[in-house]
Coordinates of C-alpha atoms in Angstrom, one line a residue:
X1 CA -166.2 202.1 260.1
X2 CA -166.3 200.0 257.0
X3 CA -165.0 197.1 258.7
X4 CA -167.4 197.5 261.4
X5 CA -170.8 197.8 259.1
X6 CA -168.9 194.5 257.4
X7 CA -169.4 192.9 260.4
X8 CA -172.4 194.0 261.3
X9 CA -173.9 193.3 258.0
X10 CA -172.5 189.8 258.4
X11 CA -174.0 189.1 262.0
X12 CA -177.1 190.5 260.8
X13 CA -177.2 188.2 257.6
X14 CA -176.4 185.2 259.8
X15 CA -179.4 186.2 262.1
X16 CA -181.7 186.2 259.8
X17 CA -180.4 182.7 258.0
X18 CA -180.8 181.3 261.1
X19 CA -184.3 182.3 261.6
X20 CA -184.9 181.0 257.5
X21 CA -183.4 178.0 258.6
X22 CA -185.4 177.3 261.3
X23 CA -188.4 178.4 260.2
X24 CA -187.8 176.0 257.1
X25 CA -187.1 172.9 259.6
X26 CA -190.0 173.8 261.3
X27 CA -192.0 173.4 258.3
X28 CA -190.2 171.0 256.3
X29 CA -192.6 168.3 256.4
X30 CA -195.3 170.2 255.5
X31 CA -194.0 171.8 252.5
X32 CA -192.4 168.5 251.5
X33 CA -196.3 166.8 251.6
X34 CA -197.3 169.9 249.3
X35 CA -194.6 169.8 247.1
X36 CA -194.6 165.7 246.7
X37 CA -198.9 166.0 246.7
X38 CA -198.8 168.4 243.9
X39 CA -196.7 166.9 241.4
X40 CA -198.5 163.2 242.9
X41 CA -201.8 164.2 241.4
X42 CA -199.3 165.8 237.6
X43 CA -198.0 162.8 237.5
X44 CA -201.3 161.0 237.7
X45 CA -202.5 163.2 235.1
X46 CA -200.1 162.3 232.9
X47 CA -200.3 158.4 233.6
X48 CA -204.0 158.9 232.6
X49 CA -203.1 160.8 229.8
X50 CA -200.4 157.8 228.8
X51 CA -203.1 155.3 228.8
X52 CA -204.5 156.6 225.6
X53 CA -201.8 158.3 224.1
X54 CA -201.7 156.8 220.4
X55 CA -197.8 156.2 220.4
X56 CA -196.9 151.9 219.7
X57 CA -194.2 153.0 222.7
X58 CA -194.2 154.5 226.0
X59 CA -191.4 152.7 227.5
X60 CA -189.2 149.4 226.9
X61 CA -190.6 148.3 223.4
X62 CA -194.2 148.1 224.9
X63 CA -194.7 147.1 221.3
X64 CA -192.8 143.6 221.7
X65 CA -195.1 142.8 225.0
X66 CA -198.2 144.0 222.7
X67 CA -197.3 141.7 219.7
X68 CA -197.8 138.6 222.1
X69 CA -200.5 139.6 223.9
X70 CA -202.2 139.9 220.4
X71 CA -201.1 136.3 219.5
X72 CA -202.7 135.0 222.3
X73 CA -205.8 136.7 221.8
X74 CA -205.9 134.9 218.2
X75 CA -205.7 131.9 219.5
X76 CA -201.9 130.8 218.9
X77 CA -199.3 130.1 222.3
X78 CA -197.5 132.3 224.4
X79 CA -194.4 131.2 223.6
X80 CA -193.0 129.8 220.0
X81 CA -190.0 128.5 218.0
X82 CA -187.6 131.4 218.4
X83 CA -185.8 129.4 215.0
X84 CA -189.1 129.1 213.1
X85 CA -191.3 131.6 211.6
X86 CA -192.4 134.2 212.7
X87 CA -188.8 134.1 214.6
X88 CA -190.5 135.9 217.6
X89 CA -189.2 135.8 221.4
X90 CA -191.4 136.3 224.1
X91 CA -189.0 137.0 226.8
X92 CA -190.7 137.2 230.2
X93 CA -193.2 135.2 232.3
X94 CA -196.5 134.4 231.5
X95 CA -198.3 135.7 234.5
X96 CA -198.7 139.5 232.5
X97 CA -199.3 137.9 229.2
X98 CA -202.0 136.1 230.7
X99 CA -204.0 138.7 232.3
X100 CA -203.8 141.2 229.9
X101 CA -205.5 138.8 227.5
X102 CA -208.0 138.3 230.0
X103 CA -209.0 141.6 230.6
X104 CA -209.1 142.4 227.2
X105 CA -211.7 139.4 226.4
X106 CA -213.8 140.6 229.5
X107 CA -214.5 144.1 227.9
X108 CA -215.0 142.6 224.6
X109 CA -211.8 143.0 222.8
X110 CA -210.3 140.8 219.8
X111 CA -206.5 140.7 218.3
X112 CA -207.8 143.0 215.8
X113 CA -208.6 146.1 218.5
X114 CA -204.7 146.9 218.3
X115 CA -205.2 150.6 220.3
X116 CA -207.6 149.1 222.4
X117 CA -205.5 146.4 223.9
X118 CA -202.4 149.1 224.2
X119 CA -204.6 150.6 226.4
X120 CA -205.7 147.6 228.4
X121 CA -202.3 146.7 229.6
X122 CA -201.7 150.4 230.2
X123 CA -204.6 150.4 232.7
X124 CA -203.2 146.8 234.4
X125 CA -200.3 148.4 234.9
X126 CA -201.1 151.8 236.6
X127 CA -203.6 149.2 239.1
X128 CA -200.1 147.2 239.6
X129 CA -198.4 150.5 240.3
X130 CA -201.0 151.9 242.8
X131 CA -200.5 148.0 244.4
X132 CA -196.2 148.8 244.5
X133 CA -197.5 152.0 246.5
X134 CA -199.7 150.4 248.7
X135 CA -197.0 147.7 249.5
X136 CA -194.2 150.5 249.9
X137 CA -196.8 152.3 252.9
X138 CA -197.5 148.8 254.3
X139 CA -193.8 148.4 254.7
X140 CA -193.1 151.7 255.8
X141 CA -196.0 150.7 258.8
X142 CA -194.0 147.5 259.2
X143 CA -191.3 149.8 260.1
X144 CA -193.1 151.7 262.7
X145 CA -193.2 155.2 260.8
X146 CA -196.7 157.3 260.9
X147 CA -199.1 157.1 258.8
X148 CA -198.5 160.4 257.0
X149 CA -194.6 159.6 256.6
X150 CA -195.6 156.1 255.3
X151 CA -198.0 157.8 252.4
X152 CA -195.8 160.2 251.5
X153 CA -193.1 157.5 250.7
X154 CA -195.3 155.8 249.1
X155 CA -195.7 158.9 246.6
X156 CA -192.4 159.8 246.0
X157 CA -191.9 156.2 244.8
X158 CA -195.0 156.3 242.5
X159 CA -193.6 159.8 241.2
X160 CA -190.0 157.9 240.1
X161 CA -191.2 155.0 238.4
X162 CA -189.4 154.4 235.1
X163 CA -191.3 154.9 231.8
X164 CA -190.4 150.4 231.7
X165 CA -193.6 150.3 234.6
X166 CA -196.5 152.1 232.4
X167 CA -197.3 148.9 230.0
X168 CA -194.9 146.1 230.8
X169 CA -194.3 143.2 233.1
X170 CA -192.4 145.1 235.3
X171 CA -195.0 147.0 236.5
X172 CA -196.7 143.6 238.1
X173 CA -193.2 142.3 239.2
X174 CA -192.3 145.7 240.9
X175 CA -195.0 145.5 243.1
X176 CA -195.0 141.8 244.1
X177 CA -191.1 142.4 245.1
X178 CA -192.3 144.6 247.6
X179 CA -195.6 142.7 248.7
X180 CA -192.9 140.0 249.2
X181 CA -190.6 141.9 251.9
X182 CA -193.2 143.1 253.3
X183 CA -194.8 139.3 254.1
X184 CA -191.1 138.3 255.2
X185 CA -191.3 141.2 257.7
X186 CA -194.3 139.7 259.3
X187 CA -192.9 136.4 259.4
X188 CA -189.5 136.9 260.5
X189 CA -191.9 138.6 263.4
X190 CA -194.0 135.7 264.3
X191 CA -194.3 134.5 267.7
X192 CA -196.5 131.3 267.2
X193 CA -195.4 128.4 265.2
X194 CA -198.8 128.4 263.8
X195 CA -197.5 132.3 262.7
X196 CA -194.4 131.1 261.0
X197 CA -196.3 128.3 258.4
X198 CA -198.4 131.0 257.5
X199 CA -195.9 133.6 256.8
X200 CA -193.2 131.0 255.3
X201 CA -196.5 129.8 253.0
X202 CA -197.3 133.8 252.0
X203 CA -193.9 134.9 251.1
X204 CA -193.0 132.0 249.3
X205 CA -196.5 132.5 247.2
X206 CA -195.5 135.8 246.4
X207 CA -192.3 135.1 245.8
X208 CA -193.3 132.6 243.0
X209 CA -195.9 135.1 241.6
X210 CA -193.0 137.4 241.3
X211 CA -190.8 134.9 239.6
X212 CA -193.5 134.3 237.2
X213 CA -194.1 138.0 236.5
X214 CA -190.4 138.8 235.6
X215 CA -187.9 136.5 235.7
X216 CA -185.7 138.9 237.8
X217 CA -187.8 137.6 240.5
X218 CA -185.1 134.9 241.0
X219 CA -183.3 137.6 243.0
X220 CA -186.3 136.8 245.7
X221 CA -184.9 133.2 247.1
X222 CA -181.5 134.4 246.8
X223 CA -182.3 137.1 249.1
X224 CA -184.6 135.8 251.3
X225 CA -182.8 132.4 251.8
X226 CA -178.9 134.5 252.3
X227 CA -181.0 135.9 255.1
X228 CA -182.7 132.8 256.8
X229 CA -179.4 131.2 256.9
X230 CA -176.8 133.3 257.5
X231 CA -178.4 136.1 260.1
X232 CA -181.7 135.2 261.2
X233 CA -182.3 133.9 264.2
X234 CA -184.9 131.4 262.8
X235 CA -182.6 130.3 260.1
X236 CA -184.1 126.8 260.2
X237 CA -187.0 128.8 258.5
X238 CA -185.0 128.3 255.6
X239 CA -186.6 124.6 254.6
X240 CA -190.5 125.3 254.9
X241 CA -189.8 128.3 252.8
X242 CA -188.1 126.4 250.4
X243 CA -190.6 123.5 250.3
X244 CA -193.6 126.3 250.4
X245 CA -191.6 127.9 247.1
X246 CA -191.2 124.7 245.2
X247 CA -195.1 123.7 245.6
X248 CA -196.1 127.2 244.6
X249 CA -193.5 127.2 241.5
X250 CA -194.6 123.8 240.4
X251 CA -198.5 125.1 241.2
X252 CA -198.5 128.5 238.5
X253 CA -195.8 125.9 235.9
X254 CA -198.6 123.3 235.6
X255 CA -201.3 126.1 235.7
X256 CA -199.8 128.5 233.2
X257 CA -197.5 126.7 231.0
X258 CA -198.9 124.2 228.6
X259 CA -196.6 124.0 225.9
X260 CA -192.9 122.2 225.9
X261 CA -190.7 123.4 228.3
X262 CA -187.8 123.8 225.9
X263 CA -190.4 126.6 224.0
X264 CA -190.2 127.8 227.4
X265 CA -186.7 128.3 228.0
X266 CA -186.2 129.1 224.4
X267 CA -187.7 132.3 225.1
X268 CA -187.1 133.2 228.8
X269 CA -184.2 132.2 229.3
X270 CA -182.2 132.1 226.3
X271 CA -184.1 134.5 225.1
X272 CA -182.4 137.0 227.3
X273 CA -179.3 135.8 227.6
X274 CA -178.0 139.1 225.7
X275 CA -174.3 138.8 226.4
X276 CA -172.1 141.4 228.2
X277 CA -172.0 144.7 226.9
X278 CA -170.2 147.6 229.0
X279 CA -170.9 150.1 226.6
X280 CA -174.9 149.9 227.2
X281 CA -174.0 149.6 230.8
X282 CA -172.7 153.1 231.0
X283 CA -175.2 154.2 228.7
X284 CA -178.1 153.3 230.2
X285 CA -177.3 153.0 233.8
X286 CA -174.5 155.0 234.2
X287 CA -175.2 158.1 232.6
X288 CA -179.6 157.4 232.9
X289 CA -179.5 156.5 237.0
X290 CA -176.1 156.3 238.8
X291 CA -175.1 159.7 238.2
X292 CA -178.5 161.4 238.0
X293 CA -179.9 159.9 241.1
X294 CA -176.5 159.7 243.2
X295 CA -178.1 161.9 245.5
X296 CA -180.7 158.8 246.4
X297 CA -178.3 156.0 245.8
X298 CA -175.2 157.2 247.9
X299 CA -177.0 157.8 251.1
X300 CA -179.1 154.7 250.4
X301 CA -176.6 152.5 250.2
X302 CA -174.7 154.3 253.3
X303 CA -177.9 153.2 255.4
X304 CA -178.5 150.1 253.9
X305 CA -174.6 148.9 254.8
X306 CA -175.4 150.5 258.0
X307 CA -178.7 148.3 258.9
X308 CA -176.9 145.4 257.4
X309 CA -174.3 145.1 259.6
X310 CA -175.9 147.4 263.2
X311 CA -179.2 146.9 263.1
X312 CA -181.5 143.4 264.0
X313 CA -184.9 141.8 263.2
X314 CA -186.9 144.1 260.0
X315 CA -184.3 147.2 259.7
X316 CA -181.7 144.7 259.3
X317 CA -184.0 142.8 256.5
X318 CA -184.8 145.7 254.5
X319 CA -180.9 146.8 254.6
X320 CA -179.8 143.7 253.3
X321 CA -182.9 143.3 251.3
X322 CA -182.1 147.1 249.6
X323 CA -178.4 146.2 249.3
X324 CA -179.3 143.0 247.7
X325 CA -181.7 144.3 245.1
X326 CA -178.7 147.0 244.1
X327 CA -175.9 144.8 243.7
X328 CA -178.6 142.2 241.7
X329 CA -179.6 145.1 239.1
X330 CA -175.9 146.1 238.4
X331 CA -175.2 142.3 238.0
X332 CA -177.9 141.6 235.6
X333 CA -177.6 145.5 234.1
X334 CA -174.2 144.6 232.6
X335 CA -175.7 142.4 229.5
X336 CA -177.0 144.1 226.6
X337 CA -180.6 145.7 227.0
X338 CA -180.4 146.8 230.4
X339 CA -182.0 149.8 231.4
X340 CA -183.1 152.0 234.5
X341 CA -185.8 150.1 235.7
X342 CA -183.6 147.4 237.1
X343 CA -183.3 150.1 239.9
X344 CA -187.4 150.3 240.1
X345 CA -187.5 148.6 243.7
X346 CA -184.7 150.0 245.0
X347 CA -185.6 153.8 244.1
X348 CA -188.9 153.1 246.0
X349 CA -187.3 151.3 249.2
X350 CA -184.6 154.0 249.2
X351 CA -187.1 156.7 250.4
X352 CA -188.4 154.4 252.8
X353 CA -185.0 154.1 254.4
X354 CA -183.9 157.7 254.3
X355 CA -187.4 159.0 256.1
X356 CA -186.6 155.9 258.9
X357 CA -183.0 157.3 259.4
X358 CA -184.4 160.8 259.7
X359 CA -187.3 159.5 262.4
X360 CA -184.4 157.4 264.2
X361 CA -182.0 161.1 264.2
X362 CA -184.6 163.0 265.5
X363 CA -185.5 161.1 268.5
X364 CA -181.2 161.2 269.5
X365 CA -179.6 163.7 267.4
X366 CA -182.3 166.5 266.3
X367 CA -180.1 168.7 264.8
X368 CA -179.1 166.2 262.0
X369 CA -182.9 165.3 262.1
X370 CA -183.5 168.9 260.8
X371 CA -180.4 168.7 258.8
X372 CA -182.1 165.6 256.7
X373 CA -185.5 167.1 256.5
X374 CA -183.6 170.1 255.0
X375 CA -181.7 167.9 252.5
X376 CA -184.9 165.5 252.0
X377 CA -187.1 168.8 250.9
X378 CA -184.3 170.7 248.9
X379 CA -184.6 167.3 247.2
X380 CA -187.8 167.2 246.5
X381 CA -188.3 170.7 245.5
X382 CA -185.3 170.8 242.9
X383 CA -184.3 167.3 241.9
X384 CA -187.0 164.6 242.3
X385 CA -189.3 166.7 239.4
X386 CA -186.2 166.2 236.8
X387 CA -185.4 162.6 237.3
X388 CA -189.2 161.7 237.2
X389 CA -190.0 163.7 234.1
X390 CA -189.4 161.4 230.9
X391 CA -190.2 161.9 227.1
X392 CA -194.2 160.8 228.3
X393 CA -194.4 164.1 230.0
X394 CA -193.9 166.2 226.5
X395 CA -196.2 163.8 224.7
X396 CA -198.7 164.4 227.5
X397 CA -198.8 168.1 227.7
X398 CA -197.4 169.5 224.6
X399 CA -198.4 167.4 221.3
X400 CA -202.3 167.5 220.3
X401 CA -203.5 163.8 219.3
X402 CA -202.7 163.3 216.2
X403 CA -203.9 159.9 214.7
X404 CA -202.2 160.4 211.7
X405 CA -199.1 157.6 212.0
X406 CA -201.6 155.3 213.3
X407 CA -204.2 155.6 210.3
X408 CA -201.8 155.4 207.5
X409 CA -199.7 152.4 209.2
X410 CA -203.9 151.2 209.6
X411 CA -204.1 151.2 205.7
X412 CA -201.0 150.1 204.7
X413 CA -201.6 146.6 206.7
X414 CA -204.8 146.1 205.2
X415 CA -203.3 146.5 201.9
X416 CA -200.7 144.1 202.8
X417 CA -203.6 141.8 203.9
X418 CA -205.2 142.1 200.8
X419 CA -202.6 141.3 198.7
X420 CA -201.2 137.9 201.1
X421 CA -205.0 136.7 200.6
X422 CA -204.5 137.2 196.4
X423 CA -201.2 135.5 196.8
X424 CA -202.1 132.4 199.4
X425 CA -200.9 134.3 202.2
X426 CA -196.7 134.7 202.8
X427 CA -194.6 136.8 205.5
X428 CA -193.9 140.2 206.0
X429 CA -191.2 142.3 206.8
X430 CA -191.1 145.7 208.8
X431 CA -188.3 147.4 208.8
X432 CA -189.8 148.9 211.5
X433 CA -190.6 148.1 215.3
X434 CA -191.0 150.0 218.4
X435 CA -191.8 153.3 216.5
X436 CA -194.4 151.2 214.5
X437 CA -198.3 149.8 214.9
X438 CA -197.5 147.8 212.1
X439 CA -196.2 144.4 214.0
X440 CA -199.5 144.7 215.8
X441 CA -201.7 144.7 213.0
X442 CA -199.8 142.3 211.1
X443 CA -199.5 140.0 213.9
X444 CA -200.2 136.9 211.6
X445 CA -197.9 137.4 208.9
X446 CA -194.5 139.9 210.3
X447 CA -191.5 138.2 210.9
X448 CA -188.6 139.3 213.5
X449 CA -191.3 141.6 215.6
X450 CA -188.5 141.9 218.2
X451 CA -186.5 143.7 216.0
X452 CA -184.5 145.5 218.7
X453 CA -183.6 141.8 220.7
X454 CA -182.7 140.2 217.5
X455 CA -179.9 143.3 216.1
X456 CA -178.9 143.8 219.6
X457 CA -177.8 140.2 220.7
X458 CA -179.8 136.8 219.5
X459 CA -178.7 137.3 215.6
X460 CA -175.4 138.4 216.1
X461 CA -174.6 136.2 219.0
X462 CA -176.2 133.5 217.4
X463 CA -178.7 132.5 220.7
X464 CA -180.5 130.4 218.1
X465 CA -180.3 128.8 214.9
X466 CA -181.3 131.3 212.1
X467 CA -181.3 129.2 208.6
X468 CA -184.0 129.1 208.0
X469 CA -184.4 133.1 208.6
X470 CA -181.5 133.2 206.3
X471 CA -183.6 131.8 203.8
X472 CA -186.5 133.1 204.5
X473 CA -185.4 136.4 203.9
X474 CA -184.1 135.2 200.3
X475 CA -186.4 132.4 199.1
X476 CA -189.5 134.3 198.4
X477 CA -191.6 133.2 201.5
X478 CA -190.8 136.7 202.8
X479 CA -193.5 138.0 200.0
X480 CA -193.6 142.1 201.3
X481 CA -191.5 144.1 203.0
X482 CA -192.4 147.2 204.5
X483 CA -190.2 150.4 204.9
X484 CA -190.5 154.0 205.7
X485 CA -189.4 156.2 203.1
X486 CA -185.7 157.2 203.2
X487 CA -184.9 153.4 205.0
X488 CA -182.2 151.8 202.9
X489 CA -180.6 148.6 204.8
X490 CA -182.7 145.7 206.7
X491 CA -181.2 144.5 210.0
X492 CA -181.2 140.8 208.8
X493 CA -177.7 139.0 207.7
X494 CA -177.7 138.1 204.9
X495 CA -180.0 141.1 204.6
X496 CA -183.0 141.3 202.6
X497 CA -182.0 142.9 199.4
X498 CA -184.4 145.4 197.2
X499 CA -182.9 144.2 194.3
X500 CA -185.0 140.7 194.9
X501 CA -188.4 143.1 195.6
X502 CA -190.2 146.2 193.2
X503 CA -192.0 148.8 194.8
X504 CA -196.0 148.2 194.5
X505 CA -197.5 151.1 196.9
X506 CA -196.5 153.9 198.9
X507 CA -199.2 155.1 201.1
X508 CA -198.0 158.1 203.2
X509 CA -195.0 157.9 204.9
X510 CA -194.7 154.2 203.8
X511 CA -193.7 151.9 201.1
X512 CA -194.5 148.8 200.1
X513 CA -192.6 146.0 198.4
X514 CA -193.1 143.0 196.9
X515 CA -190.8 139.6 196.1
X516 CA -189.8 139.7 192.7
X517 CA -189.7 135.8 191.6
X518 CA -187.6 136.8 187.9
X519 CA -184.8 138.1 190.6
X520 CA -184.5 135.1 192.5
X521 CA -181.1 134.4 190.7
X522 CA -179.7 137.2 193.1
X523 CA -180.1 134.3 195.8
X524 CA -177.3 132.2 194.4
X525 CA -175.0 135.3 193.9
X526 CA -172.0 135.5 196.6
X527 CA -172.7 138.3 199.2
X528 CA -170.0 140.9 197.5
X529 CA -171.4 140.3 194.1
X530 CA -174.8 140.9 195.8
X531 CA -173.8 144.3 197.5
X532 CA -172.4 145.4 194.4
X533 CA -175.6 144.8 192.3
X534 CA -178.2 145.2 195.0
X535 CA -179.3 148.1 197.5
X536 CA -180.2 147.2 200.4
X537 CA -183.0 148.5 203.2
X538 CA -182.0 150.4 205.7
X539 CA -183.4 150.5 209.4
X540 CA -183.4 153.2 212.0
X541 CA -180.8 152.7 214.4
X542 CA -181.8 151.3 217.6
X543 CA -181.2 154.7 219.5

């Protein structure tokens, strides 16, 4: 009898899982467009909410972007003398830079309104996210899914953007990647050969604009041209599209870059060139996006091989395209510095290829149709809210504004300015960065602002000549340095030593130091007799 209820019990339970099952299938979609609408509209409260949050850092060292954005506004060039005071690198393309400064000077700002312009190029880049979404929908259309399906794609991509897209360059260059594919779809579909000069023309103009957004935009040709020439069917395309891109590159160079081209490269390109470093590469791709997001990268990838190799015409585009846009952001996420948000494109276009296998399953094998709208909502119910939430969200919801930071990093910079006018002016030192205002407000006088870039890779791989940092940071011209109380050892080698600077102020958190012209002897002492007689200032570590 036991055995017998067992069994009934069991039949019974695998009745009713069926009816769950089906009853789930049957509504999938709808409770996936609830579920994805809901947290759509949290995560735009939050974004609002980000745009104003007094923190120097909401992803990426905003603060480095900031700092040149604020140089600009005062009137000095985009790009400088990585080797010469204030030692700065301003390492991506102008195209960001640029409008962010001219937004700000529309509304009135000056490089004096420090929060102000923070939340400028917060605001240019939630527009530049809403215009990644929009492309990601046009796309989707491109690909012949619905409306609704094409929105809701759309979403789920603005829900996963990195922390990198809410005040950076990358937020711009996100969404011309995708305004890009989706111009080569209509091309690639033209059927006039006044239809193929005008789509060769647009995607090579976007193209350029990305290039000139991000520098990762180089992946764009590569792409593109693998495509023209080795599986297209118009590969001759290949050489309007080239000529197009060149025009439009030397167009925005002439347009945007006034200033030596070896400033230029300085900055952009050797700027970046970080060197390899495996152990950020697990760190910060590994462990922050391979493993966490397997469940979107695995099957991505599986269809994007798939399209690759089965499919023709703008499936087979956007499989190669996704494919290519992976194996790029590992390639380039190996140096030191990388981060998720190599992934941003990909992440977005990875939806978009999962909800076109599901439409393509339903219309020949339903049951796996239903079987991927299960997997697609258990996905969105229980995973897609974890990997979107970042350290934004708690600053959003759970901390009150608190303007405290802000106000005494405020007053210590205008006592630093006070004293550099009493003294004919001089450098300054922070021993802070990303966690600080005080770069911004001391824009004119802080050396090293990219603190992070210089420990990281340019200083210790020597990307530029630093003597006359060395100096600097030994001769006197550094007059103040700043630390936070508790700091002990400067990122600079030969570091700057205390024993050559007396403590002056200390205003909150903060103290101030200035160069000490009776210790200037230190300066000829070797480096051991130096640590032995000397402390020296500490920085925060870079995690």
């Amino acid at each position: 009898m036991f055995i017998l209820f067992i069994l009934y019990d069991h039949g019974e339970m695998v009745k009713y899982l069926r009816i769950l099952y089906q009853i789930i299938t049957k509504n999938a979609y709808l409770i996936i467009w609830c579920s994805v609408g809901i947290f759509s509209l949290v995560t735009l409260y939050v974004r609002s909410k980000v745009i104003f949050l007094v923190n120097p850092d909401i992803g990426g060292v905003e603060s480095n972007v900031i700092y040149s954005v604020l140089r600009m506004l005062a009137g000095f060039p985009l790009y400088q003398n990585p080797e010469q005071a204030p030692y700065a690198i301003t390492q991506y393309s102008p195209i960001y830079y640029y409008l962010t400064v001219g937004v700000s000077r529309l509304v009135g700002l000056t490089a004096d309104d420090v929060y102000d312009v923070y939340a400028v190029g917060r605001c240019i880049s939630l527009v530049a996210n809403v215009f990644y979404v929009w492309g990601i929908v046009w796309l989707a259309r491109r690909l012949q899914l619905t409306t609704s399906v094409a929105i809701l794609v759309g979403l789920l991509a603005f829900i996963l953007l990195p922390p990198q897209s809410y005040g950076r360059p990358d937020s711009l260059y996100n969404a011309l990647v995708i305004w890009t594919l989706w111009a080569v779809l209509g091309w690639i579909s033209s059927d006039s050969a006044k239809s193929l000069v005008y789509g060769a023309a647009l995607t090579a103009c976007l193209a350029a604009l990305a290039l000139f957004s991000k520098q990762s935009g180089l992946c764009l040709p590569i792409i593109i041209g693998g495509y023209l020439i080795f599986v297209s069917p118009i590969s001759r395309q290949i050489f309007p599209f080239l000529g197009w891109y060149a025009l439009f590159i030397g167009l925005l160079y002439y347009s945007l870059f006034w200033q030596d081209a070896t400033l230029i490269y300085a900055n952009v390109i050797q700027g970046v060139s970080n060197g390899i470093d495996l152990a950020n590469f697990k760190h910060n791709l590994v462990d922050h996006y391979l493993r966490p997001f397997a469940w979107l990268v695995i099957p991505s990838l599986a269809i994007s091989i798939r399209y690759s190799i089965f499919e023709q015409g703008a499936r087979q585009f956007i499989g190669l395209s996704v494919l290519g846009l992976f194996l790029f952001a590992m390639a380039t996420g190996l140096k030191w510095g990388s981060a998720l948000n190599y992934f941003t494109e990909f992440t977005g276009l990875s939806f978009l290829l999962i909800a076109d296998t599901i439409r393509l399953f339903r219309s020949k094998l339903s049951d796996w149709a239903n079987v991927g709208r299960l997997a697609l909502l258990l996905a969105v119910i229980w995973v897609v809210p974890v990997n979107a939430m970042n350290f934004n969200w708690e600053r959003s919801f759970n901390k009150p504004v608190d303007m405290t930071q802000y106000q005494q990093e405020q007053a210590v910079a205008q006592y630093v300015k006070n004293e550099l006018t009493k003294h004919n002016n001089g450098l300054v030192y922070s021993t802070l960065y990303n966690s600080s205002y005080l770069n911004a407000f001391l824009f004119r006088h802080c050396i090293v602002p990219q603190q992070d870039l210089m420990i990281g890779s340019a200083y210790p791989l020597r990307s530029f000549d630093y003597t006359d940092l060395d100096r600097a940071a030994q001769d006197g011209r550094v007059q103040f340095v700043i630390s936070r109380n508790g700091e002990t050892d400067a990122p600079l080698s030969p570091p700057v030593y205390l024993g050559n600077y007396r403590p002056i102020k200390s205003i909150g958190d903060y103290t101030i130091y200035k160069f000490n012209p009776s210790a200037g002897q230190l300066s000829d002492l070797s480096s051991e007799d130096k640590a032995k007689s000397t402390q020296r200032i500490i920085s925060p570590s870079l995690e």
